[in-house]
mmCIF file of C-alpha atoms in Angstrom:
data_model
loop_
_atom_site.group_PDB
_atom_site.id
_atom_site.type_symbol
_atom_site.label_atom_id
_atom_site.label_comp_id
_atom_site.label_asym_id
_atom_site.label_seq_id
_atom_site.Cartn_x
_atom_site.Cartn_y
_atom_site.Cartn_z
ATOM 1 C CA ARG U 1 144.561 85.826 198.824
ATOM 2 C CA LEU U 2 143.480 82.332 197.684
ATOM 3 C CA LEU U 3 140.566 84.552 195.318
ATOM 4 C CA TRP U 4 143.418 86.264 193.926
ATOM 5 C CA ARG U 5 145.560 83.355 193.575
ATOM 6 C CA GLU U 6 142.366 81.432 191.790
ATOM 7 C CA ARG U 7 141.595 84.175 189.304
ATOM 8 C CA THR U 8 145.260 84.845 188.515
ATOM 9 C CA HIS U 9 145.334 80.780 187.372
ATOM 10 C CA GLU U 10 142.093 81.396 185.719
ATOM 11 C CA MET U 11 143.635 84.104 183.556
ATOM 12 C CA ALA U 12 146.754 82.278 183.052
ATOM 13 C CA ASN U 13 144.401 79.589 181.616
ATOM 14 C CA VAL U 14 142.549 82.094 179.346
ATOM 15 C CA LEU U 15 145.604 83.422 178.113
ATOM 16 C CA GLN U 16 147.247 79.836 177.046
ATOM 17 C CA ARG U 17 143.824 79.457 175.195
ATOM 18 C CA GLY U 18 144.240 82.361 173.215
ATOM 19 C CA LYS U 19 147.855 81.858 172.642
ATOM 20 C CA ARG U 20 146.735 78.485 170.879
ATOM 21 C CA LEU U 21 144.250 80.045 169.167
ATOM 22 C CA LEU U 22 146.581 82.607 167.342
ATOM 23 C CA GLU U 23 148.592 79.831 166.491
ATOM 24 C CA LYS U 24 145.945 77.911 164.595
ATOM 25 C CA LEU U 25 145.147 80.780 163.012
ATOM 26 C CA LYS U 26 148.537 81.457 161.935
ATOM 27 C CA ALA U 27 148.985 77.780 160.428
ATOM 28 C CA GLU U 28 145.669 78.311 158.597
ATOM 29 C CA ALA U 29 146.856 81.583 157.043
ATOM 30 C CA SER U 30 150.197 79.801 156.203
ATOM 31 C CA LYS U 31 147.533 76.909 154.389
ATOM 32 C CA GLY U 32 145.789 79.764 152.749
ATOM 33 C CA LYS U 33 142.223 78.336 154.349
ATOM 34 C CA ALA U 34 140.671 81.925 154.061
ATOM 35 C CA SER U 35 137.288 80.325 155.468
ATOM 36 C CA LEU U 36 138.786 78.320 158.424
ATOM 37 C CA CYS U 37 140.793 81.701 159.077
ATOM 38 C CA GLU U 38 137.583 83.559 159.547
ATOM 39 C CA GLU U 39 135.849 81.349 161.665
ATOM 40 C CA THR U 40 138.788 81.171 163.849
ATOM 41 C CA LEU U 41 139.270 84.809 164.200
ATOM 42 C CA VAL U 42 135.964 85.110 165.513
ATOM 43 C CA GLU U 43 136.269 82.355 168.074
ATOM 44 C CA ILE U 44 139.239 84.432 168.660
ATOM 45 C CA LYS U 45 137.910 87.924 169.020
ATOM 46 C CA LEU U 46 134.965 86.361 171.470
ATOM 47 C CA HIS U 47 137.818 84.793 173.675
ATOM 48 C CA LEU U 48 139.610 88.155 173.949
ATOM 49 C CA THR U 49 136.456 89.278 175.948
ATOM 50 C CA ASN U 50 137.507 87.148 178.648
ATOM 51 C CA LEU U 51 140.655 89.593 179.304
ATOM 52 C CA ARG U 52 139.860 92.092 181.283
ATOM 53 C CA GLY U 53 143.050 94.135 180.605
ATOM 54 C CA LEU U 54 142.269 95.045 177.132
ATOM 55 C CA PRO U 55 140.758 98.365 175.857
ATOM 56 C CA PRO U 56 138.548 99.662 176.573
ATOM 57 C CA ARG U 57 138.423 98.328 179.989
ATOM 58 C CA PHE U 58 141.930 98.304 180.816
ATOM 59 C CA GLU U 59 141.943 96.780 184.413
ATOM 60 C CA LYS U 60 144.951 96.385 185.978
ATOM 61 C CA THR U 61 145.186 92.644 186.442
ATOM 62 C CA ALA U 62 148.109 90.584 187.233
ATOM 63 C CA THR U 63 148.785 89.754 183.218
ATOM 64 C CA ALA U 64 147.246 92.998 181.998
ATOM 65 C CA GLN U 65 150.698 93.173 179.906
ATOM 66 C CA GLU U 66 150.487 89.575 178.804
ATOM 67 C CA GLU U 67 146.869 90.186 177.764
ATOM 68 C CA ILE U 68 147.771 93.370 175.899
ATOM 69 C CA LEU U 69 150.520 91.838 174.345
ATOM 70 C CA LEU U 70 148.221 88.722 172.937
ATOM 71 C CA GLY U 71 145.382 90.870 171.720
ATOM 72 C CA ARG U 72 147.401 92.995 169.738
ATOM 73 C CA GLU U 73 148.977 90.477 168.046
ATOM 74 C CA CYS U 74 145.795 88.416 167.272
ATOM 75 C CA LEU U 75 144.176 91.854 165.735
ATOM 76 C CA GLU U 76 147.821 92.274 164.033
ATOM 77 C CA GLN U 77 147.183 88.902 162.300
ATOM 78 C CA ALA U 78 143.570 89.319 161.320
ATOM 79 C CA VAL U 79 144.858 92.643 159.522
ATOM 80 C CA LEU U 80 147.520 90.487 157.910
ATOM 81 C CA CYS U 81 144.691 87.817 156.918
ATOM 82 C CA SER U 82 142.990 90.249 155.438
ATOM 83 C CA VAL U 83 145.607 91.267 153.395
ATOM 84 C CA GLN U 84 146.305 87.835 152.007
ATOM 85 C CA PHE U 85 142.906 87.211 151.177
ATOM 86 C CA ARG U 86 142.494 90.617 149.387
ATOM 87 C CA ASP U 87 139.380 91.508 151.748
ATOM 88 C CA GLU U 88 139.317 95.546 152.123
ATOM 89 C CA ALA U 89 136.422 95.685 154.254
ATOM 90 C CA ALA U 90 137.615 93.027 156.708
ATOM 91 C CA PHE U 91 141.332 94.853 156.518
ATOM 92 C CA GLU U 92 139.652 98.307 157.780
ATOM 93 C CA ARG U 93 137.403 96.607 160.266
ATOM 94 C CA ASN U 94 140.463 94.824 161.947
ATOM 95 C CA PHE U 95 142.871 98.120 161.707
ATOM 96 C CA LEU U 96 140.114 99.972 163.650
ATOM 97 C CA GLN U 97 140.293 97.860 166.409
ATOM 98 C CA LEU U 98 144.075 97.303 165.980
ATOM 99 C CA ASN U 99 144.770 100.865 166.000
ATOM 100 C CA THR U 100 143.150 101.341 169.452
ATOM 101 C CA TYR U 101 146.151 99.416 170.899
ATOM 102 C CA TYR U 102 149.040 101.399 168.929
ATOM 103 C CA THR U 103 147.190 104.712 170.187
ATOM 104 C CA ASP U 104 146.153 103.756 173.840
ATOM 105 C CA THR U 105 148.466 101.221 175.158
ATOM 106 C CA LYS U 106 151.965 102.418 173.677
ATOM 107 C CA ASP U 107 152.679 103.542 177.091
ATOM 108 C CA LEU U 108 152.116 100.046 178.796
ATOM 109 C CA VAL U 109 153.732 97.576 176.458
ATOM 110 C CA PRO U 110 156.919 97.726 174.047
ATOM 111 C CA PRO U 111 156.355 98.872 170.596
ATOM 112 C CA SER U 112 155.225 95.922 168.041
ATOM 113 C CA GLU U 113 157.430 95.094 165.158
ATOM 114 C CA GLN U 114 154.458 94.968 162.848
ATOM 115 C CA GLU U 115 153.077 98.427 163.691
ATOM 116 C CA LEU U 116 154.857 100.305 160.568
ATOM 117 C CA VAL U 117 154.490 97.585 158.491
ATOM 118 C CA VAL U 118 150.584 97.417 159.557
ATOM 119 C CA ARG U 119 150.580 101.294 159.138
ATOM 120 C CA GLY U 120 152.403 101.241 155.974
ATOM 121 C CA LEU U 121 149.674 98.863 154.111
ATOM 122 C CA ASN U 122 146.588 101.000 155.787
ATOM 123 C CA LEU U 123 148.004 104.331 154.037
ATOM 124 C CA LEU U 124 148.355 102.416 151.083
ATOM 125 C CA ARG U 125 144.844 100.895 151.290
ATOM 126 C CA LEU U 126 143.598 104.168 151.528
ATOM 127 C CA LEU U 127 145.781 105.178 148.768
ATOM 128 C CA VAL U 128 144.082 102.761 146.535
ATOM 129 C CA GLN U 129 140.802 103.479 147.700
ATOM 130 C CA ASN U 130 141.673 107.185 146.587
ATOM 131 C CA ARG U 131 140.747 108.574 150.524
ATOM 132 C CA ILE U 132 143.353 111.326 150.146
ATOM 133 C CA ALA U 133 142.144 113.543 152.967
ATOM 134 C CA GLU U 134 142.076 110.194 155.357
ATOM 135 C CA PHE U 135 145.432 109.372 153.935
ATOM 136 C CA HIS U 136 147.016 112.923 155.147
ATOM 137 C CA THR U 137 145.054 112.477 158.180
ATOM 138 C CA GLU U 138 146.453 108.744 159.016
ATOM 139 C CA LEU U 139 149.910 110.240 157.873
ATOM 140 C CA GLU U 140 149.700 113.120 160.436
ATOM 141 C CA THR U 141 149.840 110.413 163.388
ATOM 142 C CA ILE U 142 153.518 109.273 162.042
ATOM 143 C CA PRO U 143 155.994 111.627 163.597
ATOM 144 C CA PRO U 144 158.165 112.822 160.595
ATOM 145 C CA HIS U 145 161.321 110.847 161.325
ATOM 146 C CA VAL U 146 159.720 107.668 161.518
ATOM 147 C CA GLN U 147 157.975 108.894 157.945
ATOM 148 C CA ASN U 148 161.584 109.271 156.460
ATOM 149 C CA SER U 149 163.157 106.322 157.684
ATOM 150 C CA SER U 150 160.986 103.799 157.745
ATOM 151 C CA PRO U 151 160.956 101.962 154.394
ATOM 152 C CA TYR U 152 157.350 100.562 154.781
ATOM 153 C CA ILE U 153 155.843 104.229 155.097
ATOM 154 C CA LYS U 154 158.026 105.763 152.530
ATOM 155 C CA TYR U 155 157.359 103.738 149.969
ATOM 156 C CA VAL U 156 153.356 104.768 149.966
ATOM 157 C CA ILE U 157 154.428 108.325 150.780
ATOM 158 C CA GLN U 158 156.682 107.992 147.422
ATOM 159 C CA LEU U 159 153.509 106.300 145.394
ATOM 160 C CA GLU U 160 151.382 109.197 146.384
ATOM 161 C CA GLN U 161 153.562 112.038 145.317
ATOM 162 C CA SER U 162 153.726 109.718 142.164
ATOM 163 C CA HIS U 163 149.970 109.890 141.952
ATOM 164 C CA MET U 164 149.441 113.651 142.583
ATOM 165 C CA GLU U 165 152.069 114.296 139.991
ATOM 166 C CA GLY U 166 150.664 112.593 137.438
ATOM 167 C CA ALA U 167 154.141 109.937 137.501
ATOM 168 C CA TYR U 168 152.392 106.759 135.996
ATOM 169 C CA ASN U 169 155.560 104.886 135.379
ATOM 170 C CA LYS U 170 156.608 105.097 138.739
ATOM 171 C CA ILE U 171 153.547 103.787 139.575
ATOM 172 C CA LEU U 172 153.425 101.084 137.242
ATOM 173 C CA ASN U 173 156.730 99.599 138.470
ATOM 174 C CA SER U 174 155.526 100.135 141.762
ATOM 175 C CA SER U 175 154.979 96.353 142.516
ATOM 176 C CA LYS U 176 158.979 95.340 141.865
ATOM 177 C CA ASP U 177 159.904 98.146 144.771
ATOM 178 C CA CYS U 178 157.468 96.879 147.449
ATOM 179 C CA PRO U 179 159.255 96.520 150.941
ATOM 180 C CA SER U 180 157.376 93.486 151.976
ATOM 181 C CA GLN U 181 155.331 90.819 149.957
ATOM 182 C CA LEU U 182 152.409 92.127 151.929
ATOM 183 C CA TYR U 183 152.186 95.441 149.927
ATOM 184 C CA VAL U 184 151.921 93.301 146.632
ATOM 185 C CA PRO U 185 147.900 93.065 146.477
ATOM 186 C CA PHE U 186 147.525 96.652 147.165
ATOM 187 C CA ALA U 187 150.045 97.627 144.697
ATOM 188 C CA GLU U 188 148.928 95.176 142.057
ATOM 189 C CA LYS U 189 145.260 97.511 142.509
ATOM 190 C CA LEU U 190 146.678 100.885 142.312
ATOM 191 C CA ILE U 191 148.871 99.570 138.441
ATOM 192 C CA GLU U 192 145.241 98.202 137.801
ATOM 193 C CA THR U 193 143.669 101.766 138.293
ATOM 194 C CA VAL U 194 146.482 103.827 137.090
ATOM 195 C CA ARG U 195 146.491 101.476 133.381
ATOM 196 C CA ASP U 196 142.491 102.283 133.462
ATOM 197 C CA GLU U 197 143.287 105.684 133.648
ATOM 198 C CA ILE U 198 146.136 105.756 131.204
ATOM 199 C CA CYS U 199 143.707 103.011 128.699
ATOM 200 C CA ALA U 200 140.762 105.769 129.194
ATOM 201 C CA CYS U 201 143.144 108.677 128.108
ATOM 202 C CA SER U 202 144.248 106.646 125.308
ATOM 203 C CA GLU U 203 140.757 105.945 124.523
ATOM 204 C CA GLU U 204 140.051 109.612 124.106
ATOM 205 C CA ALA U 205 143.086 110.980 122.572
ATOM 206 C CA TYR U 206 143.173 108.575 119.818
ATOM 207 C CA ASN U 207 141.022 107.044 117.219
ATOM 208 C CA SER U 208 143.165 104.240 116.729
ATOM 209 C CA LEU U 209 146.838 102.750 117.428
ATOM 210 C CA THR U 210 149.087 100.205 116.424
ATOM 211 C CA ILE U 211 148.855 97.011 118.839
ATOM 212 C CA ALA U 212 152.713 97.764 119.395
ATOM 213 C CA GLU U 213 152.579 101.386 120.141
ATOM 214 C CA ALA U 214 149.248 100.685 121.971
ATOM 215 C CA GLN U 215 151.300 97.889 124.333
ATOM 216 C CA LYS U 216 153.776 100.425 125.148
ATOM 217 C CA ILE U 217 151.471 103.608 126.141
ATOM 218 C CA MET U 218 149.485 101.730 128.419
ATOM 219 C CA ARG U 219 152.308 99.274 129.824
ATOM 220 C CA PHE U 220 151.081 95.473 128.919
ATOM 221 C CA ASP U 221 153.748 93.241 129.926
ATOM 222 C CA THR U 222 152.371 90.916 126.958
ATOM 223 C CA LYS U 223 150.611 91.401 123.262
ATOM 224 C CA GLN U 224 148.077 88.796 124.673
ATOM 225 C CA ALA U 225 147.173 90.863 128.276
ATOM 226 C CA LEU U 226 146.424 94.274 125.760
ATOM 227 C CA LEU U 227 144.378 92.012 123.295
ATOM 228 C CA ASP U 228 142.167 90.784 126.490
ATOM 229 C CA TYR U 229 142.015 94.559 127.643
ATOM 230 C CA ALA U 230 140.742 95.199 124.142
ATOM 231 C CA LYS U 231 138.428 92.606 124.220
ATOM 232 C CA GLU U 232 137.078 93.493 128.005
ATOM 233 C CA SER U 233 136.779 97.362 127.123
ATOM 234 C CA ASP U 234 134.997 96.398 123.419
ATOM 235 C CA TRP U 235 137.611 97.874 121.285
ATOM 236 C CA GLU U 236 138.032 96.175 117.910
ATOM 237 C CA VAL U 237 141.227 94.773 116.582
ATOM 238 C CA GLU U 238 141.518 94.917 112.943
ATOM 239 C CA GLY U 239 145.041 93.649 111.399
ATOM 240 C CA ASP U 240 148.151 95.311 113.791
ATOM 241 C CA ARG U 241 145.905 98.078 115.326
ATOM 242 C CA ILE U 242 143.182 98.836 117.718
ATOM 243 C CA LEU U 243 140.123 100.930 116.916
ATOM 244 C CA PHE U 244 139.060 103.013 119.949
ATOM 245 C CA LYS U 245 134.843 103.211 120.353
ATOM 246 C CA ASN U 246 134.793 107.174 120.932
ATOM 247 C CA GLU U 247 131.556 108.422 122.058
ATOM 248 C CA ALA U 248 129.522 110.410 119.766
ATOM 249 C CA ALA U 249 129.598 113.909 120.190
ATOM 250 C CA SER U 250 126.699 114.963 122.357
ATOM 251 C CA GLU U 251 123.853 117.250 120.095
ATOM 252 C CA SER U 252 124.422 121.201 120.390
ATOM 253 C CA VAL U 253 121.125 122.871 122.037
ATOM 254 C CA GLU U 254 120.312 125.634 120.524
ATOM 255 C CA LEU U 255 119.182 128.066 123.224
ATOM 256 C CA ASP U 256 116.665 130.599 122.505
ATOM 257 C CA SER U 257 118.523 133.900 123.363
ATOM 258 C CA MET U 258 115.501 136.079 123.547
ATOM 259 C CA ALA U 259 113.428 133.729 125.211
ATOM 260 C CA LEU U 260 116.617 133.230 128.135
ATOM 261 C CA ILE U 261 116.676 137.350 128.028
ATOM 262 C CA LYS U 262 113.199 137.402 129.059
ATOM 263 C CA ASN U 263 113.338 134.826 131.690
ATOM 264 C CA THR U 264 116.246 136.469 133.191
ATOM 265 C CA LEU U 265 114.478 140.234 133.472
ATOM 266 C CA TYR U 266 111.389 138.501 134.808
ATOM 267 C CA TYR U 267 113.324 136.816 137.748
ATOM 268 C CA ALA U 268 115.126 140.105 138.724
ATOM 269 C CA LYS U 269 111.917 142.005 138.242
ATOM 270 C CA GLU U 270 110.252 139.352 141.100
ATOM 271 C CA ILE U 271 113.329 139.087 143.377
ATOM 272 C CA GLU U 272 113.435 143.429 143.162
ATOM 273 C CA ARG U 273 109.526 143.384 144.086
ATOM 274 C CA ILE U 274 110.141 140.837 146.993
ATOM 275 C CA VAL U 275 112.792 142.791 148.233
#
């Protein structure tokens, strides 16, 4: 009994230490200190290894539920930090660790208020990275009634449908409809990708456009933003027109039809001989 009390007291101290580190991480994130957040997060993850009730051990300690809640919140904060600092690789690592809590501990602790926010962010990340198969695989893990009721999930589903339909106007306006400011970085990146596609198509379809036409078609908010993009794309600006640099058509290769027929007959004869 004495040993059990000592262990319980020890775990309580470990939990308190973990909570203090979590608050430290939140404070650093609120000040936009990316490097400090990264250092604190490493410290938190090392500290969590002292909690025996966490996945994959799942030991039934006296503080198991509290340990799981702390571990889950720490990883949720790690995911949100990676969004804030636009680190997609860190987002993926942290989400994979966090997803274990969402799938394997749902019967052990109450659901997290942040779960649908985070799941929606992960879906949006997959869409931005054009990992459509993984997007649909992840979407299937979310019950249909949640897909239809959660603004975080519905928003990303609608974006994916607009992308598949080629309704680029809806995507270009999507940042105004984000269900949370957390979604803005990924939404802006998707908008950039779509605008690049529109610009590439315009470059192939037209030899030139007036600046006003190009700004309207490519959905730039200002003339200067269009001119900056034109400079990056090596487009020429003459007066009020933008001249696109279309690639020269590749030279057609004349095929010797008789030589082609001769080779085909030779290969057919060789195959027949082998068979």
